[in-house]
Structure formats: C-alpha cells, structure tokens
Coordinates of N, CA and C in Angstrom, one line a residue:
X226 N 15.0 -20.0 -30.3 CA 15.8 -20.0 -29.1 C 17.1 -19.4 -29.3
X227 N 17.3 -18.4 -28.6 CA 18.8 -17.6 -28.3 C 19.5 -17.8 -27.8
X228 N 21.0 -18.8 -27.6 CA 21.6 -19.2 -26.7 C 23.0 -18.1 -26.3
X229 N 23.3 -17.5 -25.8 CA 24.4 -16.7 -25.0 C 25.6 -17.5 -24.8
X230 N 26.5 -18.3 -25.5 CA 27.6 -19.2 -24.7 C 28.5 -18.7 -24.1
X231 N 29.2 -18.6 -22.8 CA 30.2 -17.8 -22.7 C 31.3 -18.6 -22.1
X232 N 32.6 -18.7 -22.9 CA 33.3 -19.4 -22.9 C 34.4 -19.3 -21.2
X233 N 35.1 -20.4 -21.7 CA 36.2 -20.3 -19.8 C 37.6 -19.1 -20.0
X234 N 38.4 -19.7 -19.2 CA 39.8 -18.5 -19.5 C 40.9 -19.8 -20.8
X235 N 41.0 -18.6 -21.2 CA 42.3 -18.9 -22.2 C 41.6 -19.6 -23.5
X236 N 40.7 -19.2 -24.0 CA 39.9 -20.2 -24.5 C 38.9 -18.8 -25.4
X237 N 38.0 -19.3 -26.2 CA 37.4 -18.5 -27.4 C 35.9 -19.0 -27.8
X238 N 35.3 -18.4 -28.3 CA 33.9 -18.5 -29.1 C 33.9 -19.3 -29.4
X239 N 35.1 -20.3 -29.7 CA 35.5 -21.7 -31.1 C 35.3 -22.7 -30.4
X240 N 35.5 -22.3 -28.9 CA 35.6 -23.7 -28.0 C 34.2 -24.5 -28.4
X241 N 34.2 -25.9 -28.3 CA 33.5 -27.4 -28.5 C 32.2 -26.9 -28.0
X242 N 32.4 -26.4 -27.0 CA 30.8 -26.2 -26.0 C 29.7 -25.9 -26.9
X243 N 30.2 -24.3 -27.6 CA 29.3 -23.6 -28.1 C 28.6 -24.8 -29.4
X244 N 30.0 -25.3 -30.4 CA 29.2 -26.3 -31.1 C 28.7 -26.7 -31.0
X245 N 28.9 -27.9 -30.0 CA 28.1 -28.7 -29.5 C 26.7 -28.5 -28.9
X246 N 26.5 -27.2 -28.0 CA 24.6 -26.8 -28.0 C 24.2 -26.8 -28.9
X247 N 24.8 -26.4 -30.2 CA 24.2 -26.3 -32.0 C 23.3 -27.4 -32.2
X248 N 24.3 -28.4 -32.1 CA 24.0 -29.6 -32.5 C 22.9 -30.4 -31.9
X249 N 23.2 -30.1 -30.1 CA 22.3 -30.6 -29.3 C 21.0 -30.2 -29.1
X250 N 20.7 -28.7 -29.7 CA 19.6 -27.6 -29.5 C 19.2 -27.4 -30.6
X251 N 18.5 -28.1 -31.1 CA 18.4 -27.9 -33.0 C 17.6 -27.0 -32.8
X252 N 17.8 -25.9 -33.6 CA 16.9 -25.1 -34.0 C 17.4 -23.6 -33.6
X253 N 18.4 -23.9 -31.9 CA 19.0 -22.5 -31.7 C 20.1 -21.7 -32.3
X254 N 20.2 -20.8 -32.1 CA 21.2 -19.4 -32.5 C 21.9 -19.8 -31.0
X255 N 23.4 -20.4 -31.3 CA 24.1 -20.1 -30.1 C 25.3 -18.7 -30.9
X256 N 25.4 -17.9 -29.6 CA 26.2 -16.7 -30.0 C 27.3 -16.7 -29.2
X257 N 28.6 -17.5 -29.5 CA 29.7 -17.1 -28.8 C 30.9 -16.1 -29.0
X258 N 31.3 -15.3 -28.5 CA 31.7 -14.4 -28.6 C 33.2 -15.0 -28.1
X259 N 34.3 -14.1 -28.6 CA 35.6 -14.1 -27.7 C 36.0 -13.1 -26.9
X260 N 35.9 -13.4 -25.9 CA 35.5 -12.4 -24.5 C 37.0 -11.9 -23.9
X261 N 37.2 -10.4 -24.3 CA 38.2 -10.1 -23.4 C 38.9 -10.7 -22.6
X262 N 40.5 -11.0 -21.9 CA 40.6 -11.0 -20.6 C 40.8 -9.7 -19.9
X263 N 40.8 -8.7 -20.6 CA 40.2 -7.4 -19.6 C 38.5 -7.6 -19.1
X264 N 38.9 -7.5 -17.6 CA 37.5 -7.5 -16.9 C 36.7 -6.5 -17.5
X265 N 36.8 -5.3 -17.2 CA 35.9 -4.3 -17.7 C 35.7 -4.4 -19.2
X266 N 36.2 -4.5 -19.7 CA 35.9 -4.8 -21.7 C 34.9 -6.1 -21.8
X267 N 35.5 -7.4 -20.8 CA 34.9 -8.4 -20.7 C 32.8 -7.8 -20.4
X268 N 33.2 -7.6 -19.3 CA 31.6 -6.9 -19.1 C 31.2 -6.2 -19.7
X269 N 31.6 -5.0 -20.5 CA 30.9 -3.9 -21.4 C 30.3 -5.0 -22.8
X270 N 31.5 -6.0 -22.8 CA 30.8 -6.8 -24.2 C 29.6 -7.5 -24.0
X271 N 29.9 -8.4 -22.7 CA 28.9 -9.1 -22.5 C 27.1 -8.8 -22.3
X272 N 28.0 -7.4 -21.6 CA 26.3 -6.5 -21.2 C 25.5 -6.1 -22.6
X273 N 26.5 -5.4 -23.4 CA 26.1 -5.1 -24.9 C 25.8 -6.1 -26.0
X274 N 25.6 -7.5 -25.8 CA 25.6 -8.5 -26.5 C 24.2 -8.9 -25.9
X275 N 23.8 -8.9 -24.4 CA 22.0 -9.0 -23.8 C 21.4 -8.0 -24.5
X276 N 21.7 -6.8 -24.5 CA 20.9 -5.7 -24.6 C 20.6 -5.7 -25.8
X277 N 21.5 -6.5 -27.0 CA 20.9 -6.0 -28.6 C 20.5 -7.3 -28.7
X278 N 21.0 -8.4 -28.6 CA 20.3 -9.6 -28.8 C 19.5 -10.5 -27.9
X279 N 19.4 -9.9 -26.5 CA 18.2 -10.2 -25.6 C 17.9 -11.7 -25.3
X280 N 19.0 -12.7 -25.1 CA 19.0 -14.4 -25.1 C 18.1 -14.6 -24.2
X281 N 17.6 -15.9 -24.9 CA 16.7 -16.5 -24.0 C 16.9 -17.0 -22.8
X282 N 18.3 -18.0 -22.7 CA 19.2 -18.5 -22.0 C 20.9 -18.1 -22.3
X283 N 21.7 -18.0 -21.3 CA 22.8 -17.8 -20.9 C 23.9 -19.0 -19.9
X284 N 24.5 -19.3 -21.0 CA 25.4 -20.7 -20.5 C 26.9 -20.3 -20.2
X285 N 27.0 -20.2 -19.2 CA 28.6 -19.6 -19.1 C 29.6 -21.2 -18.3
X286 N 30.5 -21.6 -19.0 CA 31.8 -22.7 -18.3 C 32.8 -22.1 -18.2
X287 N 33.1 -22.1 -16.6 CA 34.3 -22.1 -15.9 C 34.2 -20.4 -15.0
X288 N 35.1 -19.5 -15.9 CA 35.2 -18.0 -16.0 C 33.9 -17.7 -17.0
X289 N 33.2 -18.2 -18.0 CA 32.1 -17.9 -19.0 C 31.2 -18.0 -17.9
X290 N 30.9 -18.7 -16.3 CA 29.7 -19.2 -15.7 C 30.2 -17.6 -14.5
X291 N 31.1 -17.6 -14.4 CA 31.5 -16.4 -13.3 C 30.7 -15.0 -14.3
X292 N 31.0 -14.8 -15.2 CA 30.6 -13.8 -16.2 C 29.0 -13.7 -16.4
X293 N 28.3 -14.9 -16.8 CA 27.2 -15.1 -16.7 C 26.4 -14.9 -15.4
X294 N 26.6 -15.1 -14.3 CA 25.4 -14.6 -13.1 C 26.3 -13.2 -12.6
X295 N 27.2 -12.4 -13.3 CA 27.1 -11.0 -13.3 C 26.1 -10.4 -14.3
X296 N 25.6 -11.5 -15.4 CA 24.4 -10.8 -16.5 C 22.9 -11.0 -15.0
X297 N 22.7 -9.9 -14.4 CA 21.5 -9.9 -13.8 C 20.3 -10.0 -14.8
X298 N 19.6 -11.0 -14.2 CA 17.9 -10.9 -14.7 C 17.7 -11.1 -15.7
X299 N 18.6 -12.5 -15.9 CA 18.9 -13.5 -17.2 C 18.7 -14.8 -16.7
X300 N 18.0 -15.7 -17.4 CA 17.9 -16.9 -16.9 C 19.9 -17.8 -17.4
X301 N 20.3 -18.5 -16.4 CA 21.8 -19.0 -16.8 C 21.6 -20.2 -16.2
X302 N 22.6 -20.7 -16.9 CA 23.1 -21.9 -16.5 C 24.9 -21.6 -16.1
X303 N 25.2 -21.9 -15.0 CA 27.0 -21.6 -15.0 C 27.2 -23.0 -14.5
X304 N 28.3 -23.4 -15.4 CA 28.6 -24.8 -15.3 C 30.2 -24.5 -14.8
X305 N 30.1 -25.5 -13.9 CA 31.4 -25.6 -13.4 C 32.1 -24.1 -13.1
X306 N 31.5 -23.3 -12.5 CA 31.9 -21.9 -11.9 C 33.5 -21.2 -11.4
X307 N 34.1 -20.8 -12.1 CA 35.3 -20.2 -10.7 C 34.9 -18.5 -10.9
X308 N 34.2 -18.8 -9.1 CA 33.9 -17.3 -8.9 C 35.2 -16.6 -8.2
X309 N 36.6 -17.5 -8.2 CA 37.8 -16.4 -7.7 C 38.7 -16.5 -8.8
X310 N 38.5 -16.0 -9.9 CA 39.3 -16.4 -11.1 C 40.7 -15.7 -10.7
X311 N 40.6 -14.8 -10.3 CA 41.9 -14.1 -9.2 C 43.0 -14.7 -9.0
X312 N 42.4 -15.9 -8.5 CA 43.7 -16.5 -7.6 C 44.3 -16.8 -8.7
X313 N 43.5 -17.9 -9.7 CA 44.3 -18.8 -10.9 C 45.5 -17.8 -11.9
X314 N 44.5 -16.4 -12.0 CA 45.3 -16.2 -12.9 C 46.6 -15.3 -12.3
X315 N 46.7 -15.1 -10.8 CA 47.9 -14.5 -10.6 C 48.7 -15.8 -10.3
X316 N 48.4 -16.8 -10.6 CA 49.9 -17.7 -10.3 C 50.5 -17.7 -11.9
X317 N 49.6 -16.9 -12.6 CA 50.4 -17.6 -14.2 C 49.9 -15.9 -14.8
X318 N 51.0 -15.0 -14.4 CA 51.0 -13.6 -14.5 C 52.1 -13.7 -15.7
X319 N 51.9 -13.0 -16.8 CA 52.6 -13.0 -18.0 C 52.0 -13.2 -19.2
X320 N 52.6 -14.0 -20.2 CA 52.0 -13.8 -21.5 C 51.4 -15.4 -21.1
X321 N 49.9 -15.8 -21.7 CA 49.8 -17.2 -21.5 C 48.8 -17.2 -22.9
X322 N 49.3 -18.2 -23.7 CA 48.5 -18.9 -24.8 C 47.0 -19.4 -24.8
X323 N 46.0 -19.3 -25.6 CA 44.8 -19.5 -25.8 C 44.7 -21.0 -26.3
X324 N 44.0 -21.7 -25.8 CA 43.9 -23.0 -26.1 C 42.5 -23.5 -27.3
X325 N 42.1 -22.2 -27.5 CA 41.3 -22.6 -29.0 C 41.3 -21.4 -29.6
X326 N 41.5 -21.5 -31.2 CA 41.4 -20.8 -31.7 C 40.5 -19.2 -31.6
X327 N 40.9 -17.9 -32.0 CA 40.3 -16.7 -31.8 C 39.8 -16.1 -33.2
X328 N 38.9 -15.0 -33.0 CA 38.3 -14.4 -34.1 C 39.6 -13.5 -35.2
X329 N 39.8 -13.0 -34.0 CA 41.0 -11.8 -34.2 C 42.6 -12.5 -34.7
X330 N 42.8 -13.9 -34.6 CA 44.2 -14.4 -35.0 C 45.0 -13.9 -33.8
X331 N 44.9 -13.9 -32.6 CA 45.7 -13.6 -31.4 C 45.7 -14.9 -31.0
X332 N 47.1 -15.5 -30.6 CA 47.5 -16.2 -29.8 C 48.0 -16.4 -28.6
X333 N 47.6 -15.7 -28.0 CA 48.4 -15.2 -26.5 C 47.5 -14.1 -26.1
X334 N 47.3 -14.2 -24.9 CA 47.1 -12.8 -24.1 C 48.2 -12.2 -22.7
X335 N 47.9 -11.2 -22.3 CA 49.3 -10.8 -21.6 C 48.1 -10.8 -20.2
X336 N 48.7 -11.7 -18.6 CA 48.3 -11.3 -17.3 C 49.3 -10.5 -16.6
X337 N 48.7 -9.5 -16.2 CA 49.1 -8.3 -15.7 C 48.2 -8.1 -14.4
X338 N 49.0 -7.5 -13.2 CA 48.9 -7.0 -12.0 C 47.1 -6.4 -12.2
X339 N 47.1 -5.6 -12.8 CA 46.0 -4.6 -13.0 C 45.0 -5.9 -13.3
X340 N 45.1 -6.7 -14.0 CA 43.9 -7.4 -14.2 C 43.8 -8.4 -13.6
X341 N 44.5 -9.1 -13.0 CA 43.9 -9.7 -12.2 C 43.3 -8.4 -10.8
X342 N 43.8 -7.4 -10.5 CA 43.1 -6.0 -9.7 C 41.7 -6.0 -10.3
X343 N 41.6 -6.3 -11.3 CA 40.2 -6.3 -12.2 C 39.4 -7.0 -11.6
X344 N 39.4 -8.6 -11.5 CA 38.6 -9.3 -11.1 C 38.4 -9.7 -9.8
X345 N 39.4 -8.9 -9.1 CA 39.6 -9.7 -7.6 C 38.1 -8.0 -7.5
X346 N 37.8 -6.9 -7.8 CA 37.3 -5.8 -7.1 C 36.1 -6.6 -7.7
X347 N 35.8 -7.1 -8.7 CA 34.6 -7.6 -8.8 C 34.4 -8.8 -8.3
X348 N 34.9 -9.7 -8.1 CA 34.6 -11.0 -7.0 C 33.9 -10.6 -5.3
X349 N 34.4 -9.2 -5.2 CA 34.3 -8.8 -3.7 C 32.6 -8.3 -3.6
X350 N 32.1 -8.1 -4.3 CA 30.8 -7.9 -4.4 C 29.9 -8.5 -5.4
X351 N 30.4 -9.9 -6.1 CA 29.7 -10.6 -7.1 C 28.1 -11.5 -6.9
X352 N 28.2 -11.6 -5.3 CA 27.5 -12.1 -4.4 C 26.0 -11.0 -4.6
X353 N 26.3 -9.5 -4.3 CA 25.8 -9.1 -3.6 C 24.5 -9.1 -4.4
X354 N 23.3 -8.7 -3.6 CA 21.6 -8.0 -3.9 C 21.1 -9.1 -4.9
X355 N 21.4 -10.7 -4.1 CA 20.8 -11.6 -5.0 C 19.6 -12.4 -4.2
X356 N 18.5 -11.6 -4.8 CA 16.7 -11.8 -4.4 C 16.5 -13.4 -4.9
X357 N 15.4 -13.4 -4.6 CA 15.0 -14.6 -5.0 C 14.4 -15.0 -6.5
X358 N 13.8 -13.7 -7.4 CA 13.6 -13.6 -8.6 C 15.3 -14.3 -9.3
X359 N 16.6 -13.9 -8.8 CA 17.9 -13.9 -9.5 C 18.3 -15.6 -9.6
X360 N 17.6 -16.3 -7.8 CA 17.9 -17.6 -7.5 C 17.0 -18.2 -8.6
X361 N 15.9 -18.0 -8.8 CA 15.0 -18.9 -9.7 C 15.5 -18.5 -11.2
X362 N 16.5 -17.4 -11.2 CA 16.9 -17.4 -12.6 C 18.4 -18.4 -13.2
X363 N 18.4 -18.7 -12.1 CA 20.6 -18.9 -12.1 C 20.5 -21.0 -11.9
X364 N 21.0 -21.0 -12.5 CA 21.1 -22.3 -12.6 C 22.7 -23.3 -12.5
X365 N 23.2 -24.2 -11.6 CA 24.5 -24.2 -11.6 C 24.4 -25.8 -11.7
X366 N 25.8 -26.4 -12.7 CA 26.0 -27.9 -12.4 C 27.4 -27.7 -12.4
X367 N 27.8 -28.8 -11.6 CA 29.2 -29.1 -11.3 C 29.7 -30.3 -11.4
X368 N 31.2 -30.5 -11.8 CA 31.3 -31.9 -12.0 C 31.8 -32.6 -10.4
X369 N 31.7 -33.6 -10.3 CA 31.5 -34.8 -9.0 C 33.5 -34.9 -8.8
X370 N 33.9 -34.4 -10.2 CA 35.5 -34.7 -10.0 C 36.2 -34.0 -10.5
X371 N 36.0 -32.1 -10.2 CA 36.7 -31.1 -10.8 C 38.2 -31.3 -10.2
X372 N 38.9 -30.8 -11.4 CA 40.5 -31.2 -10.9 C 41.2 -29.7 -10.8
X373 N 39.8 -28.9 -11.4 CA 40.4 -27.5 -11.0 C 40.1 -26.5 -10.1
X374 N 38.4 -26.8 -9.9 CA 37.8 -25.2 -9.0 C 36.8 -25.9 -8.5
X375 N 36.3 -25.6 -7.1 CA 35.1 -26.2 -6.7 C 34.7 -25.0 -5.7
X376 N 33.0 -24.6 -7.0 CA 32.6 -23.8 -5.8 C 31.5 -24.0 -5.5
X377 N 31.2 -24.8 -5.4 CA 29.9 -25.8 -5.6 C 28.9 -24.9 -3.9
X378 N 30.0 -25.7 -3.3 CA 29.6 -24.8 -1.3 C 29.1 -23.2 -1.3
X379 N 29.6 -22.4 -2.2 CA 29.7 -20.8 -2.5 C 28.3 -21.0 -3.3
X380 N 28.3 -21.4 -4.4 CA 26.9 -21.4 -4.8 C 25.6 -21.8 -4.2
X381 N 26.0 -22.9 -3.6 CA 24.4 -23.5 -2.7 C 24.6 -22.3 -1.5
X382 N 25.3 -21.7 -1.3 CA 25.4 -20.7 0.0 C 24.1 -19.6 -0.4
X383 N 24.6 -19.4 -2.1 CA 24.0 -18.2 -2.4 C 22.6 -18.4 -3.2
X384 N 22.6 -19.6 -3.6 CA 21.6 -20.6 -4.5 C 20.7 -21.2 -4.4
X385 N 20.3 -21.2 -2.7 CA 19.8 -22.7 -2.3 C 19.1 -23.4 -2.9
X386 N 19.8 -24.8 -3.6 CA 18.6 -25.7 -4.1 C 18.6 -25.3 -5.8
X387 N 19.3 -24.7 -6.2 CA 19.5 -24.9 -7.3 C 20.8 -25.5 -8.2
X388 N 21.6 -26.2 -7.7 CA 22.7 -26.8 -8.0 C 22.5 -28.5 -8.4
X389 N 23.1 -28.6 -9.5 CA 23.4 -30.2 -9.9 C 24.5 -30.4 -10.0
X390 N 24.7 -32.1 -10.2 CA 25.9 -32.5 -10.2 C 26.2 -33.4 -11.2
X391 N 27.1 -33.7 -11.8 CA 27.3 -34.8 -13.0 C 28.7 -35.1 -12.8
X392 N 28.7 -36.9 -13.6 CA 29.8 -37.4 -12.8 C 30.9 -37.4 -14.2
X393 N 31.7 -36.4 -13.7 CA 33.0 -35.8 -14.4 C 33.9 -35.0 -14.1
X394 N 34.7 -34.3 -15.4 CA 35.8 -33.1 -14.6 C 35.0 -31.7 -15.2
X395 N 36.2 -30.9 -15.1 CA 35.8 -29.8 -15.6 C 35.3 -29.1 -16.8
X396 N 36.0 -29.8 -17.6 CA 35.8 -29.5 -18.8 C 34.9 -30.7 -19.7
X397 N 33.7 -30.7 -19.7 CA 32.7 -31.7 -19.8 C 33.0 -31.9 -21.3
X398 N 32.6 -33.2 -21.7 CA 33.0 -33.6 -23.3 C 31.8 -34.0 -23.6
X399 N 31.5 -33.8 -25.3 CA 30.5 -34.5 -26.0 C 29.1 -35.2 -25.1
X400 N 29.8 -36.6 -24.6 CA 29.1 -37.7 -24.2 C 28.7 -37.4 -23.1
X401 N 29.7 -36.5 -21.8 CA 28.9 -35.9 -20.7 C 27.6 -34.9 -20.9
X402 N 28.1 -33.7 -22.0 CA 27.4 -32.5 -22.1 C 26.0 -33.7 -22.6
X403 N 25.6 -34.0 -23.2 CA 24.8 -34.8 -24.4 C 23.8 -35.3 -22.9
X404 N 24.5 -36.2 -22.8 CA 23.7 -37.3 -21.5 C 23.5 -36.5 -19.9
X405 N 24.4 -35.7 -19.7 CA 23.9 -35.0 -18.2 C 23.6 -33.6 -18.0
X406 N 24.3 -32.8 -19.2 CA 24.3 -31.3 -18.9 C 22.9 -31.0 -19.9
X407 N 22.8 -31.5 -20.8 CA 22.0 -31.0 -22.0 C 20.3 -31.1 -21.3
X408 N 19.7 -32.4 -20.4 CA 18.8 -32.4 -19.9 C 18.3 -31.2 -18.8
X409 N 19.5 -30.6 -18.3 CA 18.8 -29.6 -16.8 C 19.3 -28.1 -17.8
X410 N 20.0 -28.1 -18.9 CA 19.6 -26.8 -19.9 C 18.3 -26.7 -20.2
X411 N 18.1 -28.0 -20.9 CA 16.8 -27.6 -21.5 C 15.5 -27.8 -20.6
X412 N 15.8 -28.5 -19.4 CA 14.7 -28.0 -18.3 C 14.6 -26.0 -18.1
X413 N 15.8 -25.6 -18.0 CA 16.1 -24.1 -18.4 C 15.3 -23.5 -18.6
X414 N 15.7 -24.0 -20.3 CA 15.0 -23.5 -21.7 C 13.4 -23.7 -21.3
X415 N 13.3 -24.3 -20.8 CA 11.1 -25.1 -20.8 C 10.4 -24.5 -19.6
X416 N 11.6 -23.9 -18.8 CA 11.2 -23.2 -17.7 C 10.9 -21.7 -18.1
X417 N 12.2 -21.2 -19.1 CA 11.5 -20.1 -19.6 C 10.6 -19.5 -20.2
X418 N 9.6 -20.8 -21.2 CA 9.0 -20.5 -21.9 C 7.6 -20.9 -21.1
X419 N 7.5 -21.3 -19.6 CA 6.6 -21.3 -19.1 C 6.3 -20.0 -18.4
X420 N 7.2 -19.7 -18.1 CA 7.6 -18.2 -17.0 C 7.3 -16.9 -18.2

C-alpha cells in the first residue's frame, strides 16, 4: 500500500500526520514530500510524484486536501479542506515561518502578491468537470470544531454524500487520527482494492 501524504501550509513532509499513517497502516510506504508554497511548482511536484509512484491512496490536510482533489482520478481522502487558501494567506503576506521542520533546512518562506495570484486563478476553477467517477474517488472528513476553515457546505455541494465528521479541531492528534480518521481511510484503502 502507497500512501501520498500531503501536508497543510507552513508545515513539511515531517509533520506528525505522515508518521503517524506509518504507524497506523503497518505495512505502508507513506511518501511525504515538502511541497512548494509556489502554486505551480506545488502542482508540477505533486503531479510528478502520481505519475512515478502511482499511490494507491492520497491523503491531503488542510492546503495538502485542497492539493489532493486537484490530483484527478486518484482515490483521496482531504481532511479538513481549505479550498480558499487565498484568503488566509493574503492576510499574512511576507516572510512567515514553517512550523515543522524541512528537507532543505529552510525556515521561512516569503508570501508574495503573485502567489497568493497563484492560488486564487486556481480556486476559480478547482470545482470544475467533477463526474461522478471523481465523487466516488474523493473522500472528505471534517472536524465538528474547526477554529480555522470550514468548507464542509462547498464539498457536500460538490460531493454529495461523501463527507464525514469527527469530533475535533483542525489539526487532528494521535488519539483523534487513530479512533476516527484512521477507520474511513482505510474504508478508502478496502474500497480500492475492491474497485
């Protein structure tokens, strides 16, 4: 089993999540990468990372779940979604610090006009030409008490019937991921290997 982790903003491959599937998914290859905050580099990696390594499943939290159901015709899970990452990061335009460690020893990345321009041109069409083959691939949970982004309404708009809920915040820990997120993954995972 191939797992795809794709991490939130300000944050890296190192983040807890990716570990933590390890532990919880014995047996898989989770592959988390540290993902650009350039949108387009962001995508060119992510696209280039399905095509050579071909995941079984694709788990993206926060900005990692916005990134993930841009991977078309991949089965995902996007946990806790912000499909306007736009807004957040033009209120905090400048140099802003990474909150887990990186591959590369960068501490900081720079928000700039142009990129948040990045993400707002891809938000405007992130929706579009999603068949029903895409719904039965996309899988979304959200927490019952996000203190940051709720797009829970946007996804059931576009999703119908495929959204859960678990009672927490945003950034799910250990004892949440373990007990509520880890069961409707690996419903995922058992769906793919029936499909």
């Amino acid at each position: 089993m191939k797992i795809l982790f794709i991490h939130g903003l300000a944050s890296s491959g190192a983040y807890k999540m990716a570990s933590t599937l390890r532990i919880l998914i014995k047996g898989s290859e989770v592959i988390a990468p540290d993902v650009p905050i350039d949108p387009d580099r962001a995508l060119t990696l992510l696209e280039g990372i399905c095509r050579d390594e071909d995941p079984d499943l694709v788990v993206g939290l926060s900005l990692g779940a916005f990134w993930a159901q841009k991977l078309r015709g991949r089965r995902k899970v996007l946990i806790n979604p912000d499909f306007h990452i736009s807004v957040l990061l033009g209120k905090m335009e400048g140099e802003v610090e990474y909150l887990s460690p990186r591959a590369d020893g960068a501490k900081s990345f720079l928000v700039t006009e142009d990129i948040c321009e990045g993400y707002r041109k891809l938000e405007r069409d992130q929706f579009k030409d999603i068949g029903p083959e895409e719904i039965t691939l996309t899988c979304g949970i959200f927490a019952d008490n996000d203190e940051l982004v709720d797009c829970r309404p946007e996804f059931e708009l576009h999703y119908p019937g495929r959204s859960h809920v678990y009672p927490g915040t945003h950034l799910p820990d250990y004892p949440l991921t373990k007990r509520y997120l880890l069961p409707i993954i690996l419903d995922e995972i058992l769906d793919q290997h029936i499909h």
